C-alpha cells in the first residue's frame, strides 16, 4: 500500500464528463488499496473569467493604489476550486468511493499574508492522515489557503501544483502525480514544436529552470518544494484511459518523473528549451557611471515588487556615462517607468526608452556544466535564421536570449533542432 496525492488541472476537470473520467483515475488507485488525497484546479477558463470580473470592477474611491483589493480578489478567484472539489466528490461517491471535499481554510493550509501570490507556510498533515485512517479520499481545493488575517488567500496562477506538492510533503506521500493535458514534460512546449519529445525523467534543477523560464507545465514554487522535500513527482495525462495497462503501476507510471540528477542515467547536454513571451526591455541612456547607481535604479523597482530580469550595463567609454538595459514582464512596464521617472533626479539619466513585445528563449541542461560551446551553437543557429539577439544571460545550466517576440516560435524550433532534441 502506498500514499498518493493526485492533482488534476483545469483541462482535466473542464466539464462533467472529464470530472467523471478523473474520478475513474482516483478509483483505480483506491481500489488498488492506496491511501489517496486529491487536489483539484478550477474548471479550465474559470479562473480567467473570475480574474476578468475583478478587473472589470471600479477601483475604490480615494484609493491611491491603482490596484483592486487583493483580499477580495482572493475571495473571488478561489471560488473556482470550491466548485470542482464538490463536483469530484459527488462523482466519486456515485462510484462508491468514500470522498469528501475540503477547502484550504478547513484543513487548514496556512499561508503568508501576500494575498494574490501567497506562499504556503505550514500544513498540518495530521488532518489528512486522519482522513486516510477513516478510509476517506479528501478532495482538496487547490490554489488556496488561509492567510494570517484569517482570510482566504491564493497562491498565484498555476498554484494548484504547489498545493499538491506541499500536501504530498506534509503527509509524506510516496508519490505526487500531477495530471494534466499532456502526458509528461517535453523537451519544449509540444504546442509550438510538435517534434518535441517526452522526457522519462528530468532533474529537479532542470525542471526548476524550465518552469521559471516559462514552461507553465508546473508552477515554479511546486518544483522548489518537490526538490526541498524530495517529493517523487510525476507529470502525467488525465486523458488516457484510466484502466489502460500500466496506468496503476506503482513505481513506474506513464509520465515524466522529476527526480534527483543522479537518478538520470543518460544525461544529455541540453535537456529542453523554454520560452517566455511578453517581456519588455527598458533602457536608461547616459546614466552617470558611479558607485550606487545600480542600487539607485533597481532598489526602488524591487520595492515596487517589479521583477527585473536580464540586466546589461554597457562599459562606459569616457568613464562618466553608461547605458543600463534590463527586462521586466510587459504587464509591469507602466509601473516601472513610473518608478524610474520619479527617481530621475536622484539617479540622473538622459532618456528612458522601452520596447514591448520581446520574448526570452532559454536553453537548459545540466550537461552544460561540463560542456563548452553550447552558447556559441545557439548564437550561430539564431543568426542563420536572421534572428537578432538583444540581450543574453547565462548560468551554469542555462542560457537565456532576448529576441523580438515575432520570432519566438522560429527561435524555439531552431534551438530545439540544433541540439538534436527533435524526435527521430
Ligand atoms: P493544468 O491546467 O493541468 O495545470 P497547464 O496548462 O498549466 O495545465 O500546463 C500544461 C501545459 O503546459 C501543456 O498543455 C503545454 O502546452 C504546456 N507546456 C509548456 N512547456 C511544456 C513542456 N516543456 N512540457 C510539457 N508541457 C509544456
Ligand atoms: N485555477 C488556478 C489558475 O488557473 C490554479 C491552477 O489551475 O493551478 O491559475
Ligand atoms: Mg497548471
Coordinates of C-alpha atoms and ligand atoms in Angstrom, one line a residue:
X1 CA 0.0 0.0 0.0
X2 CA 1.2 3.5 -0.9
X3 CA 0.2 7.0 -0.1
X4 CA -0.5 9.0 -3.2
X5 CA -1.5 12.7 -3.9
X6 CA -3.2 13.1 -7.2
X7 CA -3.6 16.6 -8.7
X8 CA -5.9 17.4 -11.7
X9 CA -5.5 20.6 -13.6
X10 CA -8.1 22.8 -15.3
X11 CA -8.5 21.0 -18.6
X12 CA -8.7 17.7 -16.7
X13 CA -11.8 18.9 -14.9
X14 CA -13.2 21.1 -17.7
X15 CA -16.6 19.6 -17.8
X16 CA -18.7 16.9 -16.1
X17 CA -17.6 14.1 -18.4
X18 CA -14.0 14.9 -17.7
X19 CA -14.6 15.0 -13.9
X20 CA -16.2 11.6 -14.2
X21 CA -13.1 10.4 -16.0
X22 CA -10.9 11.9 -13.2
X23 CA -13.0 10.0 -10.7
X24 CA -12.1 6.8 -12.5
X25 CA -8.4 7.6 -12.2
X26 CA -8.9 8.1 -8.5
X27 CA -11.0 5.0 -8.0
X28 CA -8.2 2.9 -9.8
X29 CA -5.7 3.9 -7.1
X30 CA -8.3 3.5 -4.2
X31 CA -9.2 0.0 -5.5
X32 CA -5.5 -0.9 -5.5
X33 CA -5.5 -0.3 -1.8
X34 CA -3.7 3.0 -1.7
X35 CA -4.3 6.0 0.6
X36 CA -5.3 8.8 -1.7
X37 CA -5.7 12.5 -1.4
X38 CA -6.8 14.6 -4.4
X39 CA -6.1 18.2 -5.3
X40 CA -8.2 19.9 -8.0
X41 CA -8.0 23.1 -10.0
X42 CA -10.9 25.2 -11.2
X43 CA -12.5 24.2 -14.5
X44 CA -10.4 25.4 -17.4
X45 CA -11.1 29.1 -18.2
X46 CA -12.9 29.6 -14.9
X47 CA -10.1 31.4 -13.0
X48 CA -9.5 33.7 -16.0
X49 CA -13.2 34.5 -16.0
X50 CA -13.1 35.3 -12.3
X51 CA -10.0 37.4 -12.6
X52 CA -11.7 39.3 -15.5
X53 CA -14.7 40.1 -13.3
X54 CA -12.4 41.5 -10.6
X55 CA -10.6 43.6 -13.2
X56 CA -13.9 44.9 -14.6
X57 CA -14.8 46.4 -11.2
X58 CA -14.3 50.1 -10.5
X59 CA -11.4 51.0 -8.2
X60 CA -12.3 52.1 -4.6
X61 CA -12.8 55.9 -4.5
X62 CA -9.9 57.7 -2.9
X63 CA -7.7 54.6 -3.1
X64 CA -4.2 55.7 -4.0
X65 CA -3.3 52.3 -5.4
X66 CA -4.2 51.6 -9.0
X67 CA -5.0 48.0 -7.9
X68 CA -8.0 46.3 -6.6
X69 CA -8.3 45.0 -3.0
X70 CA -6.2 41.8 -3.0
X71 CA -8.3 40.2 -0.2
X72 CA -11.4 40.4 -2.2
X73 CA -9.6 39.2 -5.3
X74 CA -8.7 36.1 -3.4
X75 CA -12.2 35.6 -2.1
X76 CA -13.5 35.7 -5.7
X77 CA -10.8 33.8 -7.6
X78 CA -10.6 30.9 -5.0
X79 CA -14.2 30.0 -5.7
X80 CA -13.5 28.0 -8.9
X81 CA -11.7 25.3 -7.0
X82 CA -14.5 25.1 -4.4
X83 CA -16.9 24.0 -7.2
X84 CA -14.7 21.3 -8.7
X85 CA -13.8 19.8 -5.3
X86 CA -17.5 19.4 -4.6
X87 CA -18.3 18.0 -8.1
X88 CA -15.5 15.5 -8.0
X89 CA -16.5 14.3 -4.5
X90 CA -20.0 13.7 -5.8
X91 CA -18.7 11.8 -8.8
X92 CA -16.5 9.6 -6.6
X93 CA -19.4 9.0 -4.2
X94 CA -21.6 7.9 -7.1
X95 CA -18.9 5.2 -7.8
X96 CA -19.0 4.0 -4.3
X97 CA -15.8 5.8 -3.2
X98 CA -15.9 7.5 0.2
X99 CA -14.9 11.1 -0.7
X100 CA -15.3 14.5 0.9
X101 CA -14.4 18.0 -0.3
X102 CA -12.2 20.3 1.7
X103 CA -11.3 23.9 1.2
X104 CA -7.9 25.3 2.0
X105 CA -9.1 27.0 5.2
X106 CA -10.7 23.8 6.5
X107 CA -7.5 21.8 6.7
X108 CA -6.0 24.5 7.1
X109 CA -3.3 25.2 4.6
X110 CA -1.6 28.2 6.2
X111 CA 0.0 30.8 4.0
X112 CA 1.7 34.1 4.5
X113 CA -0.3 37.3 4.0
X114 CA 0.7 38.1 0.4
X115 CA -2.8 38.0 -0.9
X116 CA -2.9 37.0 -4.6
X117 CA 0.6 35.5 -4.5
X118 CA 0.7 33.8 -1.1
X119 CA 3.3 31.2 -0.1
X120 CA 2.4 28.1 1.9
X121 CA 3.8 28.5 5.4
X122 CA 2.5 25.3 7.0
X123 CA 0.2 22.3 6.5
X124 CA -0.6 20.1 9.5
X125 CA -0.5 16.7 7.8
X126 CA -2.4 15.0 10.7
X127 CA -5.7 16.3 9.5
X128 CA -5.4 14.4 6.2
X129 CA -3.7 11.4 7.8
X130 CA -6.8 11.1 9.9
X131 CA -8.9 11.1 6.8
X132 CA -6.7 8.3 5.4
X133 CA -7.4 6.4 8.6
X134 CA -11.1 6.7 8.0
X135 CA -10.8 5.4 4.5
X136 CA -11.8 8.7 3.1
X137 CA -10.5 10.3 -0.1
X138 CA -10.1 14.0 0.7
X139 CA -10.7 16.1 -2.3
X140 CA -8.9 19.4 -1.7
X141 CA -9.4 22.7 -3.4
X142 CA -6.0 23.7 -4.8
X143 CA -4.6 27.2 -5.3
X144 CA -5.9 28.4 -1.9
X145 CA -5.1 28.7 1.8
X146 CA -5.7 30.6 4.9
X147 CA -3.7 33.8 5.5
X148 CA -2.7 35.1 9.0
X149 CA -5.6 37.6 8.8
X150 CA -7.9 34.6 8.8
X151 CA -8.9 35.3 5.2
X152 CA -8.8 33.1 2.1
X153 CA -5.5 33.5 0.2
X154 CA -4.5 32.3 -3.3
X155 CA -1.1 31.1 -4.4
X156 CA -0.6 32.8 -7.7
X157 CA -1.6 31.4 -11.1
X158 CA -0.9 27.8 -11.6
X159 CA -0.8 27.4 -7.8
X160 CA -2.7 24.1 -7.5
X161 CA 0.6 22.3 -8.5
X162 CA 2.1 23.8 -5.4
X163 CA -0.9 22.9 -3.2
X164 CA -0.4 19.3 -4.3
X165 CA 3.3 19.0 -3.7
X166 CA 3.0 20.8 -0.4
X167 CA 0.3 18.4 0.7
X168 CA 2.4 15.4 -0.5
X169 CA 5.3 16.7 1.6
X170 CA 3.1 17.2 4.6
X171 CA 1.6 13.7 4.6
X172 CA 4.9 12.1 3.5
X173 CA 3.3 10.7 0.4
X174 CA 5.2 8.1 -1.7
X175 CA 4.2 9.9 -4.9
X176 CA 2.6 13.1 -6.1
X177 CA 1.0 12.8 -9.5
X178 CA 0.3 16.0 -11.5
X179 CA -2.3 15.0 -14.1
X180 CA -2.6 17.4 -17.0
X181 CA -3.5 17.6 -20.7
X182 CA -0.1 16.4 -21.8
X183 CA 1.4 13.0 -20.9
X184 CA 4.6 14.4 -19.4
X185 CA 7.3 17.1 -19.5
X186 CA 8.5 17.5 -23.1
X187 CA 11.8 18.9 -24.4
X188 CA 9.8 22.0 -25.2
X189 CA 6.2 23.1 -25.2
X190 CA 4.6 20.5 -27.6
X191 CA 2.0 23.1 -28.6
X192 CA 4.6 25.0 -30.5
X193 CA 7.0 22.2 -31.5
X194 CA 5.2 19.0 -32.5
X195 CA 8.6 17.3 -32.8
X196 CA 9.2 17.8 -29.0
X197 CA 9.9 14.5 -27.2
X198 CA 8.6 13.4 -23.9
X199 CA 11.2 13.0 -21.2
X200 CA 11.1 9.9 -19.0
X201 CA 12.9 11.8 -16.3
X202 CA 14.1 15.4 -15.6
X203 CA 16.1 16.6 -12.7
X204 CA 14.6 19.0 -10.1
X205 CA 17.2 21.6 -11.1
X206 CA 16.4 21.5 -14.8
X207 CA 12.7 21.5 -14.1
X208 CA 13.1 24.5 -11.9
X209 CA 14.8 26.4 -14.7
X210 CA 12.3 25.2 -17.3
X211 CA 9.4 26.4 -15.0
X212 CA 10.9 29.7 -14.1
X213 CA 11.9 30.4 -17.7
X214 CA 8.4 30.0 -18.9
X215 CA 7.3 26.3 -19.2
X216 CA 3.9 26.5 -17.5
X217 CA 3.5 22.8 -17.1
X218 CA 4.4 23.2 -13.4
X219 CA 4.3 26.2 -11.1
X220 CA 7.9 27.2 -10.1
X221 CA 7.1 27.0 -6.4
X222 CA 5.9 23.4 -6.7
X223 CA 9.2 22.3 -8.2
X224 CA 11.1 24.1 -5.4
X225 CA 9.0 22.3 -2.8
X226 CA 9.4 19.0 -4.5
X227 CA 13.2 19.5 -4.6
X228 CA 13.5 20.6 -0.9
X229 CA 11.2 17.9 0.4
X230 CA 12.2 15.2 -2.1
X231 CA 8.7 14.5 -3.2
X232 CA 8.6 12.0 -6.0
X233 CA 6.6 13.9 -8.5
X234 CA 5.2 12.6 -11.8
X235 CA 3.7 14.7 -14.6
X236 CA 1.2 12.5 -16.5
X237 CA -2.0 12.7 -18.6
X238 CA -5.6 12.5 -17.3
X239 CA -6.8 12.0 -20.8
X240 CA -5.6 8.4 -21.1
X241 CA -8.0 5.6 -20.3
X242 CA -7.8 5.2 -16.5
X243 CA -7.8 1.5 -16.8
X244 CA -5.2 1.1 -19.6
X245 CA -2.4 -1.3 -18.9
X246 CA 0.3 0.2 -16.7
X247 CA -1.7 3.2 -15.5
X248 CA -1.7 1.8 -12.0
X249 CA 2.0 0.9 -12.0
X250 CA 3.3 1.9 -8.6
X251 CA 7.0 2.6 -9.3
X252 CA 6.9 3.5 -13.0
X253 CA 3.6 5.0 -14.0
X254 CA 3.5 6.5 -17.5
X255 CA 4.7 10.1 -17.5
X256 CA 7.8 12.1 -16.5
X257 CA 9.4 11.7 -13.1
X258 CA 11.0 14.8 -11.6
X259 CA 13.9 13.5 -9.6
X260 CA 17.4 13.9 -8.4
X261 CA 20.1 14.3 -11.0
X262 CA 21.8 11.1 -10.0
X263 CA 18.7 9.1 -10.9
X264 CA 19.1 10.0 -14.5
X265 CA 21.3 7.6 -16.4
X266 CA 21.6 9.2 -19.8
X267 CA 22.2 12.9 -19.2
X268 CA 22.1 14.9 -22.4
X269 CA 24.0 18.2 -22.7
X270 CA 20.8 20.1 -23.4
X271 CA 17.5 18.8 -21.9
X272 CA 15.0 21.4 -23.0
X273 CA 14.0 24.7 -24.5
X274 CA 11.7 27.2 -22.6
X275 CA 10.3 30.5 -23.7
X276 CA 8.5 33.4 -22.1
X277 CA 6.6 35.8 -24.2
X278 CA 5.5 39.3 -23.1
X279 CA 8.9 40.6 -21.9
X280 CA 9.7 44.3 -22.2
X281 CA 13.1 45.9 -22.4
X282 CA 13.8 49.2 -20.7
X283 CA 16.9 51.3 -21.3
X284 CA 18.3 54.2 -19.4
X285 CA 20.6 56.2 -21.6
X286 CA 23.6 58.3 -20.3
X287 CA 23.4 57.2 -16.7
X288 CA 26.2 58.6 -14.5
X289 CA 28.9 55.9 -14.1
X290 CA 29.5 55.9 -10.4
X291 CA 29.1 53.6 -7.4
X292 CA 25.5 53.3 -6.2
X293 CA 23.8 53.9 -9.5
X294 CA 22.6 50.3 -10.0
X295 CA 21.3 50.3 -6.4
X296 CA 19.5 53.6 -7.1
X297 CA 17.8 52.1 -10.1
X298 CA 16.9 48.6 -9.0
X299 CA 16.2 49.3 -5.3
X300 CA 13.0 51.3 -6.0
X301 CA 12.0 48.8 -8.6
X302 CA 12.3 45.9 -6.2
X303 CA 10.4 47.9 -3.6
X304 CA 7.6 48.3 -6.1
X305 CA 7.6 44.5 -6.5
X306 CA 8.7 44.6 -10.1
X307 CA 10.5 41.5 -11.2
X308 CA 13.6 42.7 -13.1
X309 CA 15.3 40.0 -15.1
X310 CA 18.1 40.4 -17.6
X311 CA 20.4 43.3 -16.8
X312 CA 23.0 44.7 -19.2
X313 CA 25.3 47.5 -18.3
X314 CA 27.5 48.9 -21.1
X315 CA 31.1 49.6 -20.4
X316 CA 31.5 53.4 -20.2
X317 CA 33.6 54.9 -23.0
X318 CA 34.5 58.0 -21.2
X319 CA 34.3 56.8 -17.6
X320 CA 31.5 59.3 -17.0
X321 CA 28.3 57.9 -18.5
X322 CA 26.9 54.4 -19.3
X323 CA 23.7 52.8 -20.6
X324 CA 21.7 50.4 -18.4
X325 CA 19.3 48.0 -20.1
X326 CA 17.0 45.4 -18.4
X327 CA 13.8 43.4 -18.9
X328 CA 10.6 43.3 -16.9
X329 CA 7.3 41.5 -17.7
X330 CA 5.2 43.6 -20.2
X331 CA 2.5 44.0 -17.6
X332 CA 4.9 45.8 -15.3
X333 CA 6.2 48.4 -17.8
X334 CA 3.9 51.3 -16.9
X335 CA 4.7 50.8 -13.2
X336 CA 8.4 50.5 -13.8
X337 CA 8.5 53.7 -16.0
X338 CA 6.6 55.5 -13.3
X339 CA 9.1 54.4 -10.6
X340 CA 12.1 55.3 -12.8
X341 CA 10.7 58.8 -13.7
X342 CA 10.2 59.5 -10.1
X343 CA 13.8 58.6 -9.4
X344 CA 15.2 60.6 -12.3
X345 CA 16.6 63.4 -10.3
X346 CA 18.5 61.1 -7.9
X347 CA 19.8 58.6 -10.4
X348 CA 20.4 61.0 -13.2
X349 CA 19.9 59.8 -16.8
X350 CA 19.2 61.4 -20.2
X351 CA 16.5 59.3 -21.8
X352 CA 14.2 56.5 -20.8
X353 CA 13.4 54.1 -23.6
X354 CA 11.2 51.0 -23.7
X355 CA 10.3 48.2 -26.1
X356 CA 7.5 45.8 -25.6
X357 CA 6.7 42.5 -27.3
X358 CA 10.0 40.8 -26.6
X359 CA 10.5 37.1 -25.8
X360 CA 13.1 35.2 -23.8
X361 CA 14.1 31.8 -25.1
X362 CA 16.2 29.6 -22.9
X363 CA 18.3 26.5 -23.4
X364 CA 18.5 24.3 -20.3
X365 CA 20.7 21.4 -19.4
X366 CA 22.8 20.1 -16.5
X367 CA 25.2 18.8 -19.1
X368 CA 26.2 22.4 -19.9
X369 CA 28.3 22.4 -16.7
X370 CA 30.8 20.2 -18.3
X371 CA 30.4 21.1 -22.0
X372 CA 31.8 24.2 -23.7
X373 CA 30.3 25.7 -26.8
X374 CA 26.7 25.3 -26.1
X375 CA 26.0 29.1 -26.1
X376 CA 28.0 29.6 -29.3
X377 CA 25.9 26.9 -31.1
X378 CA 22.7 28.8 -30.1
X379 CA 24.0 32.2 -31.3
X380 CA 25.1 30.7 -34.6
X381 CA 21.8 28.9 -35.2
X382 CA 19.8 32.0 -34.4
X383 CA 21.9 34.2 -36.6
X384 CA 21.5 31.8 -39.5
X385 CA 17.8 32.4 -39.3
X386 CA 18.3 36.2 -39.2
X387 CA 17.1 36.5 -35.5
X388 CA 18.7 39.4 -33.7
X389 CA 19.9 38.9 -30.1
X390 CA 19.1 41.8 -27.8
X391 CA 20.4 40.5 -24.5
X392 CA 21.9 37.3 -23.1
X393 CA 22.2 35.9 -19.6
X394 CA 23.7 32.6 -18.6
X395 CA 24.0 30.4 -15.5
X396 CA 25.7 27.1 -15.0
X397 CA 22.9 25.2 -16.5
X398 CA 21.0 27.7 -18.8
X399 CA 21.4 30.3 -21.5
X400 CA 18.6 32.9 -21.9
X401 CA 18.4 35.0 -25.0
X402 CA 16.1 38.0 -25.5
X403 CA 14.7 38.4 -29.0
X404 CA 11.9 40.1 -30.9
X405 CA 8.6 38.4 -29.9
X406 CA 7.6 37.8 -33.5
X407 CA 10.5 35.2 -33.8
X408 CA 9.6 33.2 -30.7
X409 CA 8.3 30.0 -32.4
X410 CA 11.1 30.1 -35.0
X411 CA 13.7 30.5 -32.3
X412 CA 12.3 27.7 -30.2
X413 CA 12.1 25.3 -33.1
X414 CA 15.6 26.3 -34.3
X415 CA 17.2 25.7 -30.9
X416 CA 15.2 22.5 -30.4
X417 CA 16.6 21.1 -33.6
X418 CA 20.2 22.4 -33.3
X419 CA 20.7 20.5 -30.1
X420 CA 19.2 17.3 -31.6
X421 CA 16.1 17.3 -29.4
X422 CA 13.6 16.5 -32.2
X423 CA 12.1 13.1 -32.1
X424 CA 13.5 10.7 -34.6
Ligands
LIG1 P1 -3.1 22.3 -16.0 O1 -4.3 23.0 -16.2 O2 -3.3 20.8 -16.0 O3 -2.4 22.8 -14.8 P2 -1.3 23.8 -17.7 O4 -1.9 24.4 -18.9 O5 -0.9 24.6 -16.5 O6 -2.2 22.5 -17.2 O7 0.1 23.0 -18.1 C1 0.1 22.1 -19.2 C2 0.5 22.8 -20.4 O8 1.9 23.2 -20.3 C3 0.6 21.9 -21.7 O9 -0.7 21.9 -22.3 C4 1.7 22.5 -22.5 O10 1.2 23.3 -23.6 C5 2.4 23.5 -21.6 N1 3.9 23.2 -21.6 C6 4.8 24.2 -21.7 N2 6.0 23.7 -21.7 C7 5.9 22.4 -21.6 C8 6.8 21.3 -21.6 N3 8.2 21.5 -21.7 N4 6.3 20.1 -21.5 C9 5.0 19.8 -21.4 N5 4.1 20.8 -21.4 C10 4.5 22.1 -21.5
LIG2 N1 -7.1 27.7 -11.2 C1 -5.8 28.4 -10.9 C2 -5.3 29.0 -12.1 O1 -5.9 28.9 -13.2 C3 -4.8 27.5 -10.2 C4 -4.4 26.3 -11.1 O2 -5.0 25.9 -12.1 O3 -3.3 25.7 -10.8 O4 -4.3 29.7 -12.1
LIG3 MG1 -1.1 24.5 -14.4

